Short mmCIF file of C-alpha atoms in Angstrom, two decimals:
data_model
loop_
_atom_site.label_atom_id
_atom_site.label_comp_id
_atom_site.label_asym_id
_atom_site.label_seq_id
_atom_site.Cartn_x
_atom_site.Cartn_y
_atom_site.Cartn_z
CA UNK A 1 0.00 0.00 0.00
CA UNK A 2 2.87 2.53 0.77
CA UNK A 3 4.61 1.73 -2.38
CA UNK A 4 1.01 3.08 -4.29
CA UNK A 5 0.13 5.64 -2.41
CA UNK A 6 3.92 7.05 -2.91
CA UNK A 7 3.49 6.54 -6.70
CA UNK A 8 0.04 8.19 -6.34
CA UNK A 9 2.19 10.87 -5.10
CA UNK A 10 4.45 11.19 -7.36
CA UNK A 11 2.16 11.56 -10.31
CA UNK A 12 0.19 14.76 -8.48
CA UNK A 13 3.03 16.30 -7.57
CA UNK A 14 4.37 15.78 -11.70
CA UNK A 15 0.91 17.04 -13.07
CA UNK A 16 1.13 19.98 -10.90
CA UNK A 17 4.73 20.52 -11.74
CA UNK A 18 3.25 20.15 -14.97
CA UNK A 19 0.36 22.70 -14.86
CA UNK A 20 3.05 25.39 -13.52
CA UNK A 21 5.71 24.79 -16.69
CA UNK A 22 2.60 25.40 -19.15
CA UNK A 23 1.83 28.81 -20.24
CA UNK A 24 -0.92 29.74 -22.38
CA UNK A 25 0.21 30.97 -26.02
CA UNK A 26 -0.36 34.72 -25.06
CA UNK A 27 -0.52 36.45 -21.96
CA UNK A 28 -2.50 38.97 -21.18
CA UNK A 29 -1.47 42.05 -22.72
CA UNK A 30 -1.88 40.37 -26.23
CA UNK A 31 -4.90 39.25 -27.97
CA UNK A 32 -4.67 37.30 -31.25
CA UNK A 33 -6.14 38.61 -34.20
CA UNK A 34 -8.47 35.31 -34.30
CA UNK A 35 -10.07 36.37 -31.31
CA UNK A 36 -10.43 40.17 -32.61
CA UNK A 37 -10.91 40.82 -35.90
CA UNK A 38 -13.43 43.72 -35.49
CA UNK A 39 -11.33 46.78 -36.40
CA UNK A 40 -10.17 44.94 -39.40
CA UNK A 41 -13.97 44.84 -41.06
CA UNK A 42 -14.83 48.34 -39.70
CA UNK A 43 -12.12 50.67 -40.90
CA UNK A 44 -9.84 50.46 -44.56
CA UNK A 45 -6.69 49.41 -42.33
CA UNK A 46 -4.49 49.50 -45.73
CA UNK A 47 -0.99 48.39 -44.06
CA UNK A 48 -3.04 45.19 -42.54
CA UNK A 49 -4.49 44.39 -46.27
CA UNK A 50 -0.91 45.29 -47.78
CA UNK A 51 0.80 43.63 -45.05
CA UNK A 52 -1.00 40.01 -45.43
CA UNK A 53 -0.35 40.23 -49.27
CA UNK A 54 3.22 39.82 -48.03
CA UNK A 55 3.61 38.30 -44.74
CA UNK A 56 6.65 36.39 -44.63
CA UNK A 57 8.02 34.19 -41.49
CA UNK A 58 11.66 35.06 -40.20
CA UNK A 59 13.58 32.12 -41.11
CA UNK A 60 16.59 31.33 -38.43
CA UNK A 61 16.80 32.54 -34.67
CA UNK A 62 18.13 36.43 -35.94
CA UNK A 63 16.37 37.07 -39.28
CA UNK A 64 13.45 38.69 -37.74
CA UNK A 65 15.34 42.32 -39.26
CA UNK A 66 15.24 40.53 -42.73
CA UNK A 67 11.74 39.36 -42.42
CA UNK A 68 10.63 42.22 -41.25
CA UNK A 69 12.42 44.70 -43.56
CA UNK A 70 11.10 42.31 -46.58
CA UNK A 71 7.57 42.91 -45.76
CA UNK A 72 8.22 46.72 -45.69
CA UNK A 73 10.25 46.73 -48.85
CA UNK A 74 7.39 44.97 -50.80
CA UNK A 75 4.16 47.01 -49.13
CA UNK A 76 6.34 50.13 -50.20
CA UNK A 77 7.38 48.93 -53.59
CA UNK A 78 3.87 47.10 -54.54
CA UNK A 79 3.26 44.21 -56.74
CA UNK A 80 5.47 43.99 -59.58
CA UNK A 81 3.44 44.73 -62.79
CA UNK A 82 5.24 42.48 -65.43
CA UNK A 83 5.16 38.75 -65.33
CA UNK A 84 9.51 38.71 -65.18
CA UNK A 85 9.43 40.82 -61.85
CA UNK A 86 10.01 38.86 -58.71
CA UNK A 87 8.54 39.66 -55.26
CA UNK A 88 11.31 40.43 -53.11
CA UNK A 89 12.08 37.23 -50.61
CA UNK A 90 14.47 37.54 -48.13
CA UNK A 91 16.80 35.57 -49.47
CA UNK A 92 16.79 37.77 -52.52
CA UNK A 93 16.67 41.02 -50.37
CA UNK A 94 20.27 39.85 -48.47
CA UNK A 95 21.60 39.18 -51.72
CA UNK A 96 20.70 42.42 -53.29
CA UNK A 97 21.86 44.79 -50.78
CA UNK A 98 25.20 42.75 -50.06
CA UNK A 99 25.92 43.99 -46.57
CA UNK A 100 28.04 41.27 -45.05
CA UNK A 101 27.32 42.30 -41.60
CA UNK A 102 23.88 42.10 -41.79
CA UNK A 103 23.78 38.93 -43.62
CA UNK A 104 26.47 37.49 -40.65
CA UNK A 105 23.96 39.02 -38.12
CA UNK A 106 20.93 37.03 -38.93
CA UNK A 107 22.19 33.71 -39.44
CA UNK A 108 20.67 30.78 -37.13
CA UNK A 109 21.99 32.07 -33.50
CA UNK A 110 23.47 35.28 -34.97
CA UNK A 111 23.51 38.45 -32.84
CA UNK A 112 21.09 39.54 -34.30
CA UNK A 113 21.11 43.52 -34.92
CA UNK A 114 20.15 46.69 -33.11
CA UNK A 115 18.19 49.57 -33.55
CA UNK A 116 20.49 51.93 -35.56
CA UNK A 117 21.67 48.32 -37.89
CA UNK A 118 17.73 48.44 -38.07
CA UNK A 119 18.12 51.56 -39.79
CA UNK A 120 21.02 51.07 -41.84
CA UNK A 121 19.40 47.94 -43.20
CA UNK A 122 15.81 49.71 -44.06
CA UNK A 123 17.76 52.57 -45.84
CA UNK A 124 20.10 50.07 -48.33
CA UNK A 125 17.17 47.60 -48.70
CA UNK A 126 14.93 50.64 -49.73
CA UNK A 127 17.91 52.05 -51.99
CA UNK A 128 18.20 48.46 -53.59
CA UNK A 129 14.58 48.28 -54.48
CA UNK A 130 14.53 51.97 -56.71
CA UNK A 131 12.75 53.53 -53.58
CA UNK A 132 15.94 56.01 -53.18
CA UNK A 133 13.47 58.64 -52.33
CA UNK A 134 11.69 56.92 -49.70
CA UNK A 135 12.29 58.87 -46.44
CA UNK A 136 13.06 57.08 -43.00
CA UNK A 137 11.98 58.79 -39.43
CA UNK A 138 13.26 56.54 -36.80
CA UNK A 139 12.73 57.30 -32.95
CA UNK A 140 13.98 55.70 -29.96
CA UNK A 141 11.99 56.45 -26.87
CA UNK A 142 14.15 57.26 -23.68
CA UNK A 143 11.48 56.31 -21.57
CA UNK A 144 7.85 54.91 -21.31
CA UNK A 145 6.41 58.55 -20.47
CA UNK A 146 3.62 60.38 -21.42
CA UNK A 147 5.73 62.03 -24.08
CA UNK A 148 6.71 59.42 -25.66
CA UNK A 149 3.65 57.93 -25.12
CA UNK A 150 2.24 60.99 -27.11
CA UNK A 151 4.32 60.74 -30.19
CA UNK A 152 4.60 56.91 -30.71
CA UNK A 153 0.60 58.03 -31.05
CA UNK A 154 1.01 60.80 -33.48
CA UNK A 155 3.30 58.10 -35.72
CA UNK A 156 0.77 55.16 -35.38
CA UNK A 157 -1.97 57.89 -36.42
CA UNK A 158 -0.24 59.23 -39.51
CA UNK A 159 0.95 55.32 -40.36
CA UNK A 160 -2.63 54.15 -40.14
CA UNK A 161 -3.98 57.00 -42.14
CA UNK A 162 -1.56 56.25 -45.27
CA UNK A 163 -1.49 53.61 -47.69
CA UNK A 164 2.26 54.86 -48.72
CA UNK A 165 3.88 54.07 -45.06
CA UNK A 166 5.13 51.67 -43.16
CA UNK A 167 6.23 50.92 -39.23
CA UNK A 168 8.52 48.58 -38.36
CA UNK A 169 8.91 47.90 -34.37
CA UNK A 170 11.75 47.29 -32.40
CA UNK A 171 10.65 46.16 -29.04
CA UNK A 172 10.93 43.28 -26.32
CA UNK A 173 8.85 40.37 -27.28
CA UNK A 174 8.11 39.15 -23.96
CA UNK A 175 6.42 42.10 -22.85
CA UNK A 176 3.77 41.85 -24.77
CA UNK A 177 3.64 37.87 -25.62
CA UNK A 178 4.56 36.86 -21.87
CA UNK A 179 7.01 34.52 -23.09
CA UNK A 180 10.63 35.07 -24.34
CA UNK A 181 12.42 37.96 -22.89
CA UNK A 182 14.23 39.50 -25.67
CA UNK A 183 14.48 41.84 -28.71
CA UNK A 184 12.39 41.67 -31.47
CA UNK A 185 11.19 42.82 -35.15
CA UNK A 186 8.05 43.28 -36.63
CA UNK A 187 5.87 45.18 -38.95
CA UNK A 188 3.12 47.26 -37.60
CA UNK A 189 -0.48 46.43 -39.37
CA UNK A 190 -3.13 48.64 -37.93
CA UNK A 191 -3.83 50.97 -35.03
CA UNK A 192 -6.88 51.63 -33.69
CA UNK A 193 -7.16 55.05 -32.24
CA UNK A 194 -10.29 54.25 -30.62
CA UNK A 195 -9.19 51.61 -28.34
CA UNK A 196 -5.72 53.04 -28.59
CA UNK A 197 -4.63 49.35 -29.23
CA UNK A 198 -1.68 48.38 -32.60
CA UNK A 199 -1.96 45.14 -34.22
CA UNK A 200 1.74 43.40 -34.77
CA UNK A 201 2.04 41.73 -37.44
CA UNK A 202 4.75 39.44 -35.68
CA UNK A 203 7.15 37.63 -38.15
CA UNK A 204 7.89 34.85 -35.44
CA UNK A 205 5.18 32.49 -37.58
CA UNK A 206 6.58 29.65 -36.10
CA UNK A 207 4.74 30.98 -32.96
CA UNK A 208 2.49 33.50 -33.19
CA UNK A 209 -0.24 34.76 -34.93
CA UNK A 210 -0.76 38.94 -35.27
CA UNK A 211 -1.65 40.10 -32.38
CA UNK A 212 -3.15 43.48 -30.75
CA UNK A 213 -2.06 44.71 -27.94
CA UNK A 214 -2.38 48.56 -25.76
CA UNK A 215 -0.19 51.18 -27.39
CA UNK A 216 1.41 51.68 -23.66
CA UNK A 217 2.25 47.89 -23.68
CA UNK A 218 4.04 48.24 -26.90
CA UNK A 219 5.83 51.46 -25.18
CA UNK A 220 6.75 49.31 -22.81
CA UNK A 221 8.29 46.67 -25.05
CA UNK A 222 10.26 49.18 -26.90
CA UNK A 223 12.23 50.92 -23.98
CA UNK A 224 13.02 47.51 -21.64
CA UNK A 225 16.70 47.01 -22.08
CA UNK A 226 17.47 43.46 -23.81
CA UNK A 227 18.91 41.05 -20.60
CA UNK A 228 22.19 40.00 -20.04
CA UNK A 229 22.17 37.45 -21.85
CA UNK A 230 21.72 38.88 -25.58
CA UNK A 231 25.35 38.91 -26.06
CA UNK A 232 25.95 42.15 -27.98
CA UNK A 233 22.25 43.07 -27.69
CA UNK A 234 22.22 43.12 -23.97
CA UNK A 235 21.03 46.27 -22.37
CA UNK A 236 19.84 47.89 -25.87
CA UNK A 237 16.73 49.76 -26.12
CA UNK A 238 14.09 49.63 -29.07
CA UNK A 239 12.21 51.92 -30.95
CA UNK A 240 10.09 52.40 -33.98
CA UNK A 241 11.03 54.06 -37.60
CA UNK A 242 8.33 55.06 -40.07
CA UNK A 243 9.30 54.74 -43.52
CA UNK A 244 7.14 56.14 -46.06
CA UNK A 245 7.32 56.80 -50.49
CA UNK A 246 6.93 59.72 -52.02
#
């Protein structure tokens, strides 16, 4: 009798170890677009339409920079009209714009890159698709204040309201997925000034679906320092840059 009631025992104290090791996909300051789709029926949302014409999935541990600058490369530059032009992949995009760092950054368990390499990378990828005129605004919030708070609103406004821009999102992960703690890429693909919520259109496909989350949350995400254990990374800061055609 000992022996089952001590292998009883066991297997509660497993399932409950169990229970405690499982988290649910998202936590609570993200909502998947599956469960909300509302905004996306009620108002044009033209980055979200452009954006899911070209939604690509980062493809190695760093490449979220490549994914993500692919998607904005294409919604700026538009379907190719002749039946010769290519969409611009990622691998194409690296290849194009030959920057050896960059392409050294994102391989599997790269360094990955940081906010001004962000930067660099938007402004020769744009150059390499013929969108030389194509201006680049890029802001990195000191702190999660009611400044900054302001004018990350003022660029999600003037993003949403424009079919020829694009905002691409620096920012911790974790803080808004509850998971991984750690820097992060991804395309921007509505805002809804109403419930002062962004949708992210997260290029992490292996894992997520686009999700909306509070405008402070993502704030939040882009001024928490990467941890210690980012390597190069650690201790960097996000931010978000607005790129837009003329």
């Amino acid at each position: 009798m000992s022996r089952i009631l001590a292998l009883v025992f066991i297997l509660v104290v497993s399932a409950a170890h169990a229970e405690e090791a499982t988290k649910p996909k998202f936590g609570p300051e993200a909502v998947p677009i599956l469960k909300d789709s509302a905004y996306l029926r009620e108002a044009p949302a033209p980055d979200y339409w452009t954006f899911s014409a070209f939604y690509v999935p980062q493809q190695t541990s760093s490449d979220c920079s490549a994914a993500a600058v692919t998607m904005a490369v294409n919604a700026l530059r538009g379907l190719p009209p002749d039946a010769d032009d290519e969409v611009v992949t990622e691998d194409s995009l690296l290849e194009e714009v030959g920057d050896a760092k960059w392409k050294n950054q994102v391989v599997d368990e790269g360094p990955g890159v940081t906010f001004d390499d962000l930067r660099r990378v938007l402004r020769e990828s744009l150059d390499s698709a013929d969108l030389k005129d194509a201006t680049i605004d890029a802001v990195q919030p000191a702190a999660a204040d009611s400044g900054s708070l302001d004018g990350l609103r003022k660029a999600l406004a003037a993003n949403e309201a424009s079919a020829d821009n694009v905002m691409l999102v620096y920012f911790n992960q974790g803080v808004i997925t509850g998971d991984w703690d750690g820097p992060h890429i991804s395309p921007i693909g509505a805002y809804d000034a109403t419930r002062d919520r962004v949708l992210v259109m997260d290029v992490d496909r292996d894992w997520y679906v686009p999700y909306w989350t509070s405008t402070a949350t993502l704030l939040s995400a882009l001024v928490k320092p990467a941890p210690a254990d980012q390597g190069v990374l650690a201790g960097a800061t996000g931010g978000y840059i607005l790129a837009a055609k003329k």
